[in-house]
Amino acid sequence: MTRIETYEDFVKVHGLLLAASGLPQSLHRQLFQKLLSESFDGGSHFQIEPTEDGRQRRLVLTSDSMPEHSDVFLIDHAWTFRLSDAYKQLMEVPGLAERMAAIMCVDADLNSESEEDRLSEGNAKRSVLEVLENEITEANGNVRWLELEDLDIDDETLSSLDLSTKSPGLFALSLCGNKLENVGVVVREVTKFKNLRALWLNNNPVVQNCGDELADKVLRELPNLEIYNSKFTSNYDEWAMGFCGGVYDKENPGSVDQPDNALKQVTDLDLSNRCIHNLFNKAFTPLQLPCLSYLNLRGNPLEETAVGDLLQLLRNFPSLQSLEVDIPGPLGESAVQILESLPNISVLNDVNASKILETEKDVVDSVLQPRLPEWTADEPLTDRVINAMWLYLMTYRLADEEKIDETSVLYVMDELGSALRHSDEPNFRVAPFLFMPEGTLASAVSFSILWPIQNVQKGYECTRDYLFGIGEDKQRSARLTAWFNTPENYFIREYEKHQRSLKSKNLTSLTLDSCPTRSLHRSETSALHVYTDIPQVEELLTRPEFVITTDPKDAEIIWTCTQVDEDMKKATGITDNQYINQFPFEACIVMKHHLAETIQKAHGSPEWLQPTYNLETHLSQLIGDYCVRKRDGLNNLWILKPWNMARTIDTTVTGNRSAIIRLMETGPKICQKYIEHPALFQGKKFDIRYIVLVRSMNPLEIFLSDTFWVRLANNQYSLDQHSLFEYETHFTVMNYRGTLNHKNTSEFVREFEQEHQVNWLDIHSRVKKMIRSVFEAAARVHPEMHSTTSRAMYGVDVMLDSSFQPKLLEVTYCPDCGRACKYDMEAIVGDKEVIRGRDFYNYVFGCLFLNETTHVRPL
């Protein structure tokens, strides 16, 4: 087709793309004109401004106004790539890392200062004695609030200051950010102030190294202390409440003889993150706080008081209208339930109560803080970009009339597009658009298009919905965790509930029926006709009991790599009386999300199945698991696998929480805990393909082939972040990409036993038990799998961890058995005879259809 020059041709070629973009038809012609002239005129209407202390940018309208659907703007794509190529491109494309780092605001060190700033600060910094003398002078010798922060005070200096003599009436003392190390010295000096109400020792080595010991001794010697290291002590009282309510500060530290009505005028009380265990206190009553209208209880366990008692206490405050609290948390699991229990509350977590009740949202938080990238000063730009890019990436997948791309295309919009921040009520919309100037996919150039969906005034921030079209039915709130610091407490509780459910599952072993499945072969003179579309079967099934036919209607046995559904049966004439190498509902084991679900329903969380989550249904539970591992300092590397793709297509290894969530956009996936410490063979990762033959699901009649093979990665194993982009380091399937280095099975076993000083038969025994458990789960959870006319072969992929315990990777229908047919192998179990590769399908069919057990072992 010649180059598009008319609007009519543009619409004809791009009709589906225009419809998919959502761009109003009234803007189609304007879009065509801008594409034709390559007009990037956004700079005339918008301005990019720094925000979040320069760690983000936002887009502001500079035009006087912009009515809804009045204009459309082209946004260039600054970086377009496949995920596997990301690190390589950042390293090799000149200027790419620098531009991406600037777009993502990771091109400068946090809190960086110029040399001039540092010199100025150094000159301005006064000595400890100067600060102390100044404080005493300003207080006319009666110092009750003393701040000696970031002055490099060490143990010797603290002792020499003789603070208790110079300021005996201290109510509040801050020694934050110094160099105090000795518990004895610190306790001796600070406990001389018997009227002390607040003590801050934060950011001193002694707190980091001996925190519990220090706290015990200080609190024992200072019974009047109400705030210690920003947390309430168990002795908190009116002074702590007054401090959080703005009554007490440096200008008004309070006194020993404080008036009883000091809290009477407090309207706003921020008690967040004070480590309060019990809210019942004589200072926190409606009598003491009659004007209280706003209360923040976030970040407090409050576990010493029952939910009902807490709610009753809050109901007693006559003026309380606005409340901030963790949800789920000490007041309950649901925002709706909290509001129903506290009818006087009109604003919960800064969201109007009527809106919450109308939408019935369980978890609400109107102002989520953005998840900002973190890095160290010596971290290379490429690494900073790799970690930060998940906050900016967008995606699409190419397709034509014949097929859809196996992997998605990722892209980062230019500076203008990347400055668009999120809003649940956006005033602009963005969509990717593929312009094909010559009418073919080969000529396509990718852009994003931007247009207003509300009336926008000058100075307004321009926003988009990062999750346009995704509601709570698709886990919207959980998915926002990719960009925002959502309430971790909620996700941890969801994870804990999930874990309790898994632990309640326990399947007892099934017993084998005493009546085996009958053989199909009834006469020595008549062969069984086999229809197959698999060349290896056609070539290598040479036993006289079987004969190949090209017409499926003439066959007793259908052996196909294509799913046999009702449509196929009608098209080919296949009947219910023919034997097929598929079991009904076998998706329960051959699709990754169903496999995990089947096992979890039967066995809960067996050691041989890594923690696995279906991201389409259990994202909240995964996020909770991630939070718990991060909290406990555990490894947080995960592998994402598409539900139903083989050969590690679209499979990613990452420890980035935002990456895990964003990769949901490239198709439905499971997320499974990565086996970070696998057993290695000569320093390389490997897995093992086992062949399982199933004659019957009820009774369960399964066999393990003596033929199995190892699949080796090509590179030495590493957990270095850069290696996660190296296919040949972390993946073992080299039949279709990379270089295939076949290792004879018997040689592998001998060398593995020597390298690790183990007995392979012990490992083999554990593998057999695990495989049996998998099919027991399927038989128990999905009895509908049973069919008297089904016989099937499955590939079961297994990895060993560093303790040589088997881990299930996946179960494959109609597995590629090229290696089994190509290579002879010495049997590892039994009489050690050589199994000829060319006989593989002969003994497979012998087992499944003639009830033979040559080269197979019953499980």
Short mmCIF file of N, CA and C in Angstrom, two decimals, residues 532 534-542 548 838:
data_model
loop_
_atom_site.label_atom_id
_atom_site.label_comp_id
_atom_site.label_asym_id
_atom_site.label_seq_id
_atom_site.Cartn_x
_atom_site.Cartn_y
_atom_site.Cartn_z
N THR A 532 -2.26 -39.91 14.70
CA THR A 532 -1.41 -38.96 15.42
C THR A 532 -0.98 -37.83 14.49
N ILE A 534 1.76 -36.14 15.58
CA ILE A 534 3.10 -35.94 16.13
C ILE A 534 4.09 -36.78 15.32
N PRO A 535 5.00 -36.16 14.59
CA PRO A 535 5.91 -36.91 13.70
C PRO A 535 6.70 -38.00 14.41
N GLN A 536 7.14 -37.76 15.65
CA GLN A 536 7.93 -38.77 16.36
C GLN A 536 7.13 -40.04 16.61
N VAL A 537 5.85 -39.87 16.94
CA VAL A 537 5.02 -41.05 17.16
C VAL A 537 4.82 -41.80 15.85
N GLU A 538 4.55 -41.06 14.82
CA GLU A 538 4.35 -41.67 13.50
C GLU A 538 5.56 -42.45 13.04
N GLU A 539 6.74 -41.92 13.38
CA GLU A 539 7.98 -42.57 12.93
C GLU A 539 8.42 -43.71 13.84
N LEU A 540 8.26 -43.56 15.15
CA LEU A 540 8.91 -44.46 16.08
C LEU A 540 7.98 -45.47 16.74
N LEU A 541 6.66 -45.32 16.56
CA LEU A 541 5.75 -46.34 17.09
C LEU A 541 5.74 -47.50 16.09
N THR A 542 6.59 -48.48 16.35
CA THR A 542 6.83 -49.56 15.36
C THR A 542 6.35 -50.92 15.83
N ILE A 548 -0.39 -47.13 12.24
CA ILE A 548 -0.73 -45.71 12.05
C ILE A 548 -1.79 -45.57 10.96
N ARG A 838 14.92 -44.94 20.49
CA ARG A 838 13.96 -45.21 19.43
C ARG A 838 12.81 -46.10 19.91
#
